[in-house]
Amino acid sequence: MPLSSLPAAILSHMIAINNVPPPPLHSLPRLKMSKYIDYGQLNELCHKRELQSRQSSYNILSADYMFIKQYPKIFLKRKTRLPNLFKQEEKREPTKDKELQLQKPDDSHNIAIHVKKAHGGLSLYGPKNFEEKLVGLLNILKKLPIYRTLHEHRTVWKLLKTIPDLTSQLTDEYLKILSKSVISQTWVKGSTVVGNDGFYIILKGSARPQTKVYKDVIDENESTSSFISQNFQGWFFDENFKNIPAEMHTPSSNPKLQQWSAFGTLEVKAQTDSETKEYTVITVEDCEILKIPAKDFSRLKSEKLKHENKEKVKLIHNCPYYEEWPTLSICKLAALIKWKKFPPGHVIVESGKIITFVAYINSGYCNVYRNIIGLMKLQPKKVKKIQKLVCMGTLKEKESFGEISILLQVPFTCTIVTGEEVEMAIIEDKDLFVA
């Protein structure tokens, strides 16, 4: 009987499989023994269990219990390893020498530096000395004022504050404004510098006055600044500032103006030839001279005067009794005003006296006291008169007093004492009656 196709296919497949040789044997991979297991302890524990289990069924249970109890002992305890503590070392501040060494680049191949050192040039690294600062200052002054930065304007201002000829006459506010207009001029040896159009300060070099006669600058009526020798601090005259002459020495027959000496004037007026010579110097060597133009100073004074007059008019106009006054009349009063400050607790005027000025309070306040006579009971049917100052009120900012006392020559009926530092605009009686 013939076979169907499916059994025949299965039979042929079985015969083919029997003829295929078995695959070659491969060795098993070696197990890596753990370093955290005590294999000796494990073998001993297994051997004890095998011996006990052979004796009886009861011993099998006890052997299993003993095996479970002793089994954790085959594992070795891992040593706990703590992390290393990081010890932060204190940062040592490098010394100045080391800082300079770190900042100094390698200039061994820089030919420009070698040329500069060969010609006695300034050092490029390390703290700046006086000459380097002076060079930096001259570079700033060479620029037009409109091209200078705020830091450069501040540097020039600091320079002006170190010159006694200026600080003895001008306030910091004036110097700060003037620092934005000063310039530096370069004069070669043998040049003639006429200082009648500004105030000059020699920054570098030296010069010699053209005239050997010093003008007497201590003149009671009117005086102007002349050239100043290095032996004494010069000063110039201005009606808005006090004349503060310094210690002066008799000039030698051949005076010489050295570095930081000053000459010239800040007054703008027509001068004769003889007056012009007094402000003229001749440079002995190449010079760098700082110039404060007299026109700029004059413009600064006029602007400040206008601003002060505006503040005076505003102060008077804000006082209650002057609100309806015409501006022209107030301007006349403002021209007579002088600013004055009083410390706390200062008695402006006492009761029963005529005040010598009219006052307009700009800042601060004053207390008004009045003498009051009262009776004090000492014993039954006995009393005593006492006099006591009683505060009746205060005078605050934008208030005035003293007009009636001066105009009518009437004594004050109260005492006025400053409660804090008070700034007043005052008009003295002598100026008021002359006007």
Short mmCIF file of C-alpha atoms in Angstrom, two decimals:
data_model
loop_
_atom_site.label_atom_id
_atom_site.label_comp_id
_atom_site.label_asym_id
_atom_site.label_seq_id
_atom_site.Cartn_x
_atom_site.Cartn_y
_atom_site.Cartn_z
CA MET A 1 0.00 0.00 0.00
CA PRO A 2 1.53 3.25 -1.01
CA LEU A 3 2.08 6.03 1.61
CA SER A 4 0.48 9.45 1.35
CA SER A 5 2.58 12.45 0.66
CA LEU A 6 2.53 13.82 4.25
CA PRO A 7 3.71 10.64 6.06
CA ALA A 8 6.32 10.11 3.43
CA ALA A 9 7.70 13.59 3.99
CA ILE A 10 7.80 13.07 7.78
CA LEU A 11 9.58 9.75 7.40
CA SER A 12 12.19 11.15 5.09
CA HIS A 13 12.82 14.01 7.53
CA MET A 14 13.33 11.59 10.44
CA ILE A 15 15.81 9.54 8.47
CA ALA A 16 17.73 12.71 7.56
CA ILE A 17 17.91 13.79 11.19
CA ASN A 18 19.34 10.45 12.33
CA ASN A 19 22.15 10.79 9.85
CA VAL A 20 23.20 14.25 11.22
CA PRO A 21 26.10 14.05 13.71
CA PRO A 22 25.57 15.60 17.20
CA PRO A 23 27.01 19.07 17.89
CA PRO A 24 30.43 19.26 19.51
CA LEU A 25 30.63 19.57 23.31
CA HIS A 26 31.47 23.01 24.73
CA SER A 27 33.01 23.59 28.15
CA LEU A 28 30.86 25.41 30.67
CA PRO A 29 32.08 28.87 31.73
CA ARG A 30 33.82 28.95 35.07
CA LEU A 31 31.83 30.52 37.83
CA LYS A 32 33.45 33.52 39.39
CA MET A 33 33.73 32.97 43.09
CA SER A 34 32.39 35.79 45.17
CA LYS A 35 34.83 37.41 47.53
CA TYR A 36 32.07 38.10 50.05
CA ILE A 37 31.24 34.37 50.72
CA ASP A 38 33.22 32.13 53.10
CA TYR A 39 33.24 28.88 51.09
CA GLY A 40 35.01 26.91 53.85
CA GLN A 41 32.24 27.80 56.27
CA LEU A 42 29.65 26.84 53.65
CA ASN A 43 31.20 23.36 53.04
CA GLU A 44 31.37 22.68 56.78
CA LEU A 45 27.75 23.67 57.22
CA CYS A 46 26.59 21.43 54.36
CA HIS A 47 28.62 18.50 55.74
CA LYS A 48 27.00 18.78 59.19
CA ARG A 49 23.56 18.91 57.66
CA GLU A 50 24.24 15.77 55.61
CA LEU A 51 25.43 13.83 58.68
CA GLN A 52 22.43 14.80 60.79
CA SER A 53 19.92 14.09 58.03
CA ARG A 54 21.11 10.47 57.69
CA GLN A 55 20.21 9.51 61.27
CA SER A 56 16.44 10.09 61.46
CA SER A 57 13.56 12.25 60.24
CA TYR A 58 13.68 14.32 63.45
CA ASN A 59 17.33 15.09 62.84
CA ILE A 60 16.41 16.29 59.34
CA LEU A 61 14.23 19.05 60.79
CA SER A 62 16.83 20.06 63.35
CA ALA A 63 19.52 19.99 60.64
CA ASP A 64 17.41 22.30 58.43
CA TYR A 65 16.83 24.67 61.38
CA MET A 66 20.53 24.69 62.22
CA PHE A 67 21.42 25.28 58.56
CA ILE A 68 19.05 28.25 58.25
CA LYS A 69 20.35 29.70 61.54
CA GLN A 70 24.01 29.34 60.58
CA TYR A 71 23.56 30.25 56.92
CA PRO A 72 24.02 34.10 57.35
CA LYS A 73 27.46 33.46 58.86
CA ILE A 74 28.87 32.32 55.53
CA PHE A 75 28.64 35.87 54.17
CA LEU A 76 31.60 38.06 54.95
CA LYS A 77 30.82 41.53 56.24
CA ARG A 78 31.75 44.30 53.91
CA LYS A 79 33.99 46.89 55.34
CA THR A 80 32.21 50.23 55.34
CA ARG A 81 34.40 52.67 53.54
CA LEU A 82 33.78 56.30 54.39
CA PRO A 83 34.29 58.89 51.70
CA ASN A 84 37.42 61.00 51.91
CA LEU A 85 36.87 64.36 53.54
CA PHE A 86 37.85 67.24 51.32
CA LYS A 87 40.05 69.63 53.22
CA GLN A 88 39.69 73.11 51.84
CA GLU A 89 42.97 74.91 51.93
CA GLU A 90 43.00 78.57 52.78
CA LYS A 91 43.67 80.74 49.79
CA ARG A 92 46.73 82.79 50.35
CA GLU A 93 46.66 86.28 49.02
CA PRO A 94 49.54 86.68 46.62
CA THR A 95 52.02 89.35 47.45
CA LYS A 96 52.30 92.43 45.32
CA ASP A 97 55.51 91.13 43.77
CA LYS A 98 53.84 87.86 42.77
CA GLU A 99 50.82 89.71 41.41
CA LEU A 100 53.08 91.85 39.30
CA GLN A 101 54.89 88.77 38.06
CA LEU A 102 51.58 87.16 37.12
CA GLN A 103 50.40 90.30 35.36
CA LYS A 104 53.61 90.86 33.48
CA PRO A 105 53.48 89.21 30.08
CA ASP A 106 56.56 87.87 28.40
CA ASP A 107 58.10 90.92 26.78
CA SER A 108 61.43 89.31 25.88
CA HIS A 109 60.52 89.40 22.16
CA ASN A 110 58.86 92.80 22.16
CA ILE A 111 61.31 95.18 20.45
CA ALA A 112 59.18 98.24 21.27
CA ILE A 113 59.67 97.70 24.99
CA HIS A 114 63.44 97.27 24.62
CA VAL A 115 63.67 100.50 22.61
CA LYS A 116 61.60 102.30 25.20
CA LYS A 117 63.78 101.07 28.05
CA ALA A 118 66.94 101.99 26.16
CA HIS A 119 65.72 105.58 25.80
CA GLY A 120 64.76 105.83 29.46
CA GLY A 121 61.06 105.33 28.86
CA LEU A 122 58.44 104.77 31.52
CA SER A 123 57.74 101.30 32.84
CA LEU A 124 54.71 99.59 31.35
CA TYR A 125 53.87 97.45 34.35
CA GLY A 126 53.59 97.92 38.10
CA PRO A 127 52.19 100.89 40.04
CA LYS A 128 52.24 104.22 38.28
CA ASN A 129 54.75 106.73 39.52
CA PHE A 130 54.40 110.50 39.51
CA GLU A 131 55.75 110.94 35.99
CA GLU A 132 53.32 108.40 34.54
CA LYS A 133 50.40 110.08 36.29
CA LEU A 134 51.53 113.43 34.96
CA VAL A 135 51.76 112.04 31.42
CA GLY A 136 48.23 110.64 31.77
CA LEU A 137 47.00 114.00 33.04
CA LEU A 138 48.61 115.87 30.15
CA ASN A 139 46.98 113.48 27.68
CA ILE A 140 43.62 114.30 29.21
CA LEU A 141 44.21 118.05 29.11
CA LYS A 142 45.27 117.84 25.47
CA LYS A 143 41.77 116.75 24.55
CA LEU A 144 39.06 119.28 23.91
CA PRO A 145 36.74 119.45 26.96
CA ILE A 146 33.77 118.14 24.96
CA TYR A 147 35.69 114.92 24.15
CA ARG A 148 36.62 114.11 27.76
CA THR A 149 34.82 111.40 29.69
CA LEU A 150 33.23 111.88 33.11
CA HIS A 151 36.18 110.09 34.71
CA GLU A 152 38.62 112.43 32.97
CA HIS A 153 36.66 115.51 34.07
CA ARG A 154 36.79 114.16 37.63
CA THR A 155 40.55 113.66 37.35
CA VAL A 156 41.05 117.28 36.29
CA TRP A 157 38.80 118.45 39.12
CA LYS A 158 40.92 116.52 41.65
CA LEU A 159 44.03 118.20 40.23
CA LEU A 160 42.57 121.69 40.66
CA LYS A 161 41.67 120.91 44.28
CA THR A 162 45.35 120.25 45.04
CA ILE A 163 46.51 123.71 43.91
CA PRO A 164 46.55 126.13 46.89
CA ASP A 165 46.30 129.19 44.63
CA LEU A 166 42.83 128.03 43.57
CA THR A 167 41.49 126.31 46.68
CA SER A 168 42.22 129.36 48.83
CA GLN A 169 39.92 131.47 46.66
CA LEU A 170 37.39 129.23 44.93
CA THR A 171 34.88 126.75 46.29
CA ASP A 172 34.68 123.14 45.13
CA GLU A 173 31.59 124.03 43.12
CA TYR A 174 33.53 126.64 41.14
CA LEU A 175 36.47 124.30 40.62
CA LYS A 176 34.19 121.51 39.42
CA ILE A 177 32.67 123.74 36.76
CA LEU A 178 36.02 125.23 35.74
CA SER A 179 37.53 121.74 35.39
CA LYS A 180 35.27 121.22 32.37
CA SER A 181 36.82 124.14 30.47
CA VAL A 182 40.54 124.10 31.35
CA ILE A 183 43.04 123.24 28.64
CA SER A 184 46.76 122.53 28.37
CA GLN A 185 49.11 124.47 26.14
CA THR A 186 52.59 123.50 24.93
CA TRP A 187 55.22 126.25 24.82
CA VAL A 188 58.70 125.72 23.41
CA LYS A 189 61.82 127.12 25.02
CA GLY A 190 62.14 130.91 24.73
CA SER A 191 58.42 131.56 24.11
CA THR A 192 56.70 134.59 25.60
CA VAL A 193 53.49 133.75 27.47
CA VAL A 194 51.16 136.67 28.17
CA GLY A 195 48.91 135.77 31.09
CA ASN A 196 46.46 138.67 31.03
CA ASP A 197 43.64 136.51 29.58
CA GLY A 198 43.58 133.72 32.13
CA PHE A 199 45.12 131.98 35.10
CA TYR A 200 48.11 129.77 34.22
CA ILE A 201 49.68 126.86 36.12
CA ILE A 202 52.99 125.34 35.04
CA LEU A 203 52.61 121.55 34.90
CA LYS A 204 55.99 120.80 33.36
CA GLY A 205 59.10 122.89 32.79
CA SER A 206 60.03 126.31 34.12
CA ALA A 207 59.70 129.97 33.15
CA ARG A 208 61.06 133.36 34.13
CA PRO A 209 59.01 136.53 34.69
CA GLN A 210 59.60 139.30 32.18
CA THR A 211 59.68 141.98 34.85
CA LYS A 212 61.77 141.85 37.98
CA VAL A 213 59.44 144.05 40.02
CA TYR A 214 56.59 142.38 41.87
CA LYS A 215 53.37 144.34 42.04
CA ASP A 216 52.01 144.88 45.52
CA VAL A 217 49.12 142.46 45.58
CA ILE A 218 48.01 143.50 49.07
CA ASP A 219 46.13 146.63 48.09
CA GLU A 220 43.24 147.80 50.25
CA ASN A 221 41.28 149.37 47.40
CA GLU A 222 41.81 147.12 44.42
CA SER A 223 44.34 144.50 43.47
CA THR A 224 44.91 141.97 40.77
CA SER A 225 46.87 138.77 40.67
CA SER A 226 50.39 138.88 39.36
CA PHE A 227 52.80 136.07 38.64
CA ILE A 228 53.58 133.85 41.58
CA SER A 229 56.93 132.49 42.55
CA GLN A 230 57.31 128.91 43.75
CA ASN A 231 58.50 130.21 47.11
CA PHE A 232 55.03 131.32 48.16
CA GLN A 233 51.42 130.58 47.43
CA GLY A 234 49.94 133.09 45.04
CA TRP A 235 46.45 134.40 45.20
CA PHE A 236 44.21 136.46 42.97
CA PHE A 237 41.63 139.08 43.78
CA ASP A 238 37.94 138.81 43.14
CA GLU A 239 35.17 140.79 44.73
CA ASN A 240 33.15 137.64 45.43
CA PHE A 241 35.93 135.95 47.37
CA LYS A 242 38.05 136.89 50.33
CA ASN A 243 41.69 137.75 49.86
CA ILE A 244 43.71 135.19 51.78
CA PRO A 245 47.38 136.07 51.38
CA ALA A 246 49.79 133.30 52.20
CA GLU A 247 53.23 133.52 53.70
CA MET A 248 55.34 135.50 51.24
CA HIS A 249 59.08 135.70 50.85
CA THR A 250 61.02 138.51 49.31
CA PRO A 251 61.66 137.51 45.71
CA SER A 252 65.21 137.18 44.56
CA SER A 253 66.70 139.44 41.90
CA ASN A 254 66.37 136.61 39.38
CA PRO A 255 63.12 134.76 40.23
CA LYS A 256 62.11 131.60 38.43
CA LEU A 257 58.77 129.86 38.16
CA GLN A 258 59.06 126.09 38.61
CA GLN A 259 56.54 123.27 38.32
CA TRP A 260 53.11 124.02 39.90
CA SER A 261 53.83 127.76 40.02
CA ALA A 262 51.01 130.03 38.84
CA PHE A 263 50.68 133.41 37.17
CA GLY A 264 48.06 135.46 35.37
CA THR A 265 44.66 136.86 36.29
CA LEU A 266 41.01 135.88 36.14
CA GLU A 267 39.77 139.43 35.65
CA VAL A 268 38.52 140.50 32.25
CA LYS A 269 39.35 144.16 31.68
CA ALA A 270 41.37 146.43 29.44
CA GLN A 271 44.99 146.61 30.59
CA THR A 272 47.88 148.89 29.79
CA ASP A 273 51.26 147.73 28.51
CA SER A 274 52.83 147.96 31.96
CA GLU A 275 50.07 145.82 33.47
CA THR A 276 50.40 143.28 30.65
CA LYS A 277 54.13 142.86 31.37
CA GLU A 278 53.33 141.94 34.96
CA TYR A 279 51.53 138.82 33.73
CA THR A 280 54.15 137.92 31.07
CA VAL A 281 56.71 135.14 31.47
CA ILE A 282 59.39 133.65 29.19
CA THR A 283 59.80 129.89 29.12
CA VAL A 284 63.27 128.68 30.13
CA GLU A 285 62.59 125.21 28.70
CA ASP A 286 59.78 123.41 26.93
CA CYS A 287 56.69 123.83 29.11
CA GLU A 288 53.24 122.34 29.52
CA ILE A 289 50.97 125.00 31.02
CA LEU A 290 47.40 124.60 32.21
CA LYS A 291 45.16 127.55 31.39
CA ILE A 292 41.89 128.63 33.01
CA PRO A 293 40.41 131.19 30.60
CA ALA A 294 39.34 134.43 32.27
CA LYS A 295 36.29 134.64 30.00
CA ASP A 296 35.04 131.26 31.21
CA PHE A 297 35.48 132.33 34.81
CA SER A 298 33.65 135.61 34.12
CA ARG A 299 30.80 133.72 32.45
CA LEU A 300 30.65 131.34 35.39
CA LYS A 301 30.41 134.24 37.84
CA SER A 302 27.63 135.93 35.89
CA GLU A 303 25.64 132.68 35.62
CA LYS A 304 25.99 132.04 39.34
CA LEU A 305 25.02 135.65 40.12
CA LYS A 306 21.89 135.32 38.00
CA HIS A 307 21.00 132.07 39.72
CA GLU A 308 21.50 133.60 43.20
CA ASN A 309 19.40 136.66 42.32
CA LYS A 310 16.66 134.38 41.04
CA GLU A 311 16.70 132.45 44.33
CA LYS A 312 16.59 135.68 46.35
CA VAL A 313 13.63 137.03 44.39
CA LYS A 314 11.79 133.73 44.76
CA LEU A 315 12.44 133.67 48.53
CA ILE A 316 11.12 137.22 49.08
CA HIS A 317 8.13 136.65 46.81
CA ASN A 318 7.08 133.56 48.80
CA CYS A 319 6.95 135.45 52.10
CA PRO A 320 3.33 136.33 53.07
CA TYR A 321 3.77 140.12 53.21
CA TYR A 322 5.46 140.31 49.78
CA GLU A 323 3.17 138.17 47.66
CA GLU A 324 1.52 141.19 46.00
CA TRP A 325 4.68 143.26 45.61
CA PRO A 326 5.77 144.09 42.05
CA THR A 327 8.76 142.18 40.74
CA LEU A 328 10.78 145.36 40.15
CA SER A 329 10.58 146.33 43.84
CA ILE A 330 11.54 142.83 44.94
CA CYS A 331 14.55 142.87 42.58
CA LYS A 332 15.77 146.05 44.28
CA LEU A 333 15.58 144.30 47.66
CA ALA A 334 17.28 141.19 46.27
CA ALA A 335 20.29 143.28 45.22
CA LEU A 336 20.81 144.23 48.91
CA ILE A 337 20.56 140.71 50.30
CA LYS A 338 23.41 138.81 51.94
CA TRP A 339 23.31 135.15 52.95
CA LYS A 340 24.03 134.29 56.57
CA LYS A 341 23.85 131.13 58.69
CA PHE A 342 23.11 130.95 62.43
CA PRO A 343 23.80 127.92 64.69
CA PRO A 344 21.09 126.28 66.83
CA GLY A 345 20.21 128.19 70.01
CA HIS A 346 21.53 131.53 68.71
CA VAL A 347 19.64 134.61 69.95
CA ILE A 348 18.76 136.69 66.87
CA VAL A 349 17.23 139.59 68.82
CA GLU A 350 16.25 140.11 72.45
CA SER A 351 13.04 141.63 73.74
CA GLY A 352 13.29 145.41 74.16
CA LYS A 353 15.98 145.90 71.48
CA ILE A 354 15.83 147.14 67.89
CA ILE A 355 16.98 144.60 65.33
CA THR A 356 19.71 145.65 62.89
CA PHE A 357 18.50 143.74 59.82
CA VAL A 358 15.47 142.36 58.01
CA ALA A 359 15.55 138.58 57.79
CA TYR A 360 13.99 136.12 55.32
CA ILE A 361 14.22 132.49 56.50
CA ASN A 362 15.43 130.20 53.72
CA SER A 363 15.87 127.01 55.79
CA GLY A 364 15.32 126.04 59.42
CA TYR A 365 13.03 127.65 61.98
CA CYS A 366 13.13 130.09 64.89
CA ASN A 367 11.24 130.03 68.20
CA VAL A 368 9.50 133.19 69.42
CA TYR A 369 9.61 133.72 73.20
CA ARG A 370 7.94 136.37 75.34
CA ASN A 371 8.60 137.46 78.92
CA ILE A 372 5.57 136.69 81.10
CA ILE A 373 5.27 137.93 84.69
CA GLY A 374 3.36 135.65 87.01
CA LEU A 375 2.68 135.09 90.70
CA MET A 376 4.04 132.12 92.63
CA LYS A 377 2.49 131.15 95.96
CA LEU A 378 5.11 130.65 98.67
CA GLN A 379 3.14 130.49 101.99
CA PRO A 380 -0.45 131.16 102.94
CA LYS A 381 -1.24 134.78 102.10
CA LYS A 382 2.25 135.28 100.52
CA VAL A 383 3.07 135.38 96.77
CA LYS A 384 6.14 136.22 94.67
CA LYS A 385 6.42 137.73 91.21
CA ILE A 386 8.46 135.66 88.73
CA GLN A 387 9.49 136.31 85.11
CA LYS A 388 9.49 133.43 82.68
CA LEU A 389 10.08 132.98 78.94
CA VAL A 390 7.11 131.37 77.26
CA CYS A 391 7.23 130.08 73.66
CA MET A 392 4.55 131.91 71.70
CA GLY A 393 5.15 130.24 68.32
CA THR A 394 7.66 129.59 65.57
CA LEU A 395 8.91 131.35 62.43
CA LYS A 396 9.31 128.84 59.62
CA GLU A 397 10.73 128.82 56.10
CA LYS A 398 9.48 131.50 53.68
CA GLU A 399 8.68 133.87 56.57
CA SER A 400 10.26 137.22 57.39
CA PHE A 401 10.65 139.48 60.42
CA GLY A 402 12.29 142.77 61.45
CA GLU A 403 10.66 145.16 58.92
CA ILE A 404 8.60 147.17 61.44
CA SER A 405 11.39 147.33 64.02
CA ILE A 406 13.86 148.81 61.49
CA LEU A 407 11.54 151.16 59.61
CA LEU A 408 9.77 152.58 62.68
CA GLN A 409 12.70 152.09 65.10
CA VAL A 410 10.45 150.15 67.46
CA PRO A 411 11.98 147.69 69.94
CA PHE A 412 11.03 144.04 69.66
CA THR A 413 8.41 142.81 72.14
CA CYS A 414 9.69 139.23 72.00
CA THR A 415 12.91 137.24 71.82
CA ILE A 416 13.76 135.20 68.70
CA VAL A 417 16.03 132.17 69.08
CA THR A 418 17.02 129.70 66.36
CA GLY A 419 15.62 126.19 66.88
CA GLU A 420 18.16 124.59 64.52
CA GLU A 421 20.76 125.73 62.03
CA VAL A 422 19.06 128.51 60.09
CA GLU A 423 20.04 130.06 56.77
CA MET A 424 18.68 133.55 56.24
CA ALA A 425 18.78 136.21 53.59
CA ILE A 426 19.33 139.47 55.46
CA ILE A 427 19.26 143.14 54.52
CA GLU A 428 21.24 145.29 56.94
CA ASP A 429 19.73 148.57 58.12
CA LYS A 430 22.61 150.64 56.70
CA ASP A 431 22.02 149.23 53.20
CA LEU A 432 18.25 149.66 53.51
CA PHE A 433 18.38 153.33 54.47
CA VAL A 434 20.99 154.16 51.80
CA ALA A 435 18.83 152.50 49.11
#
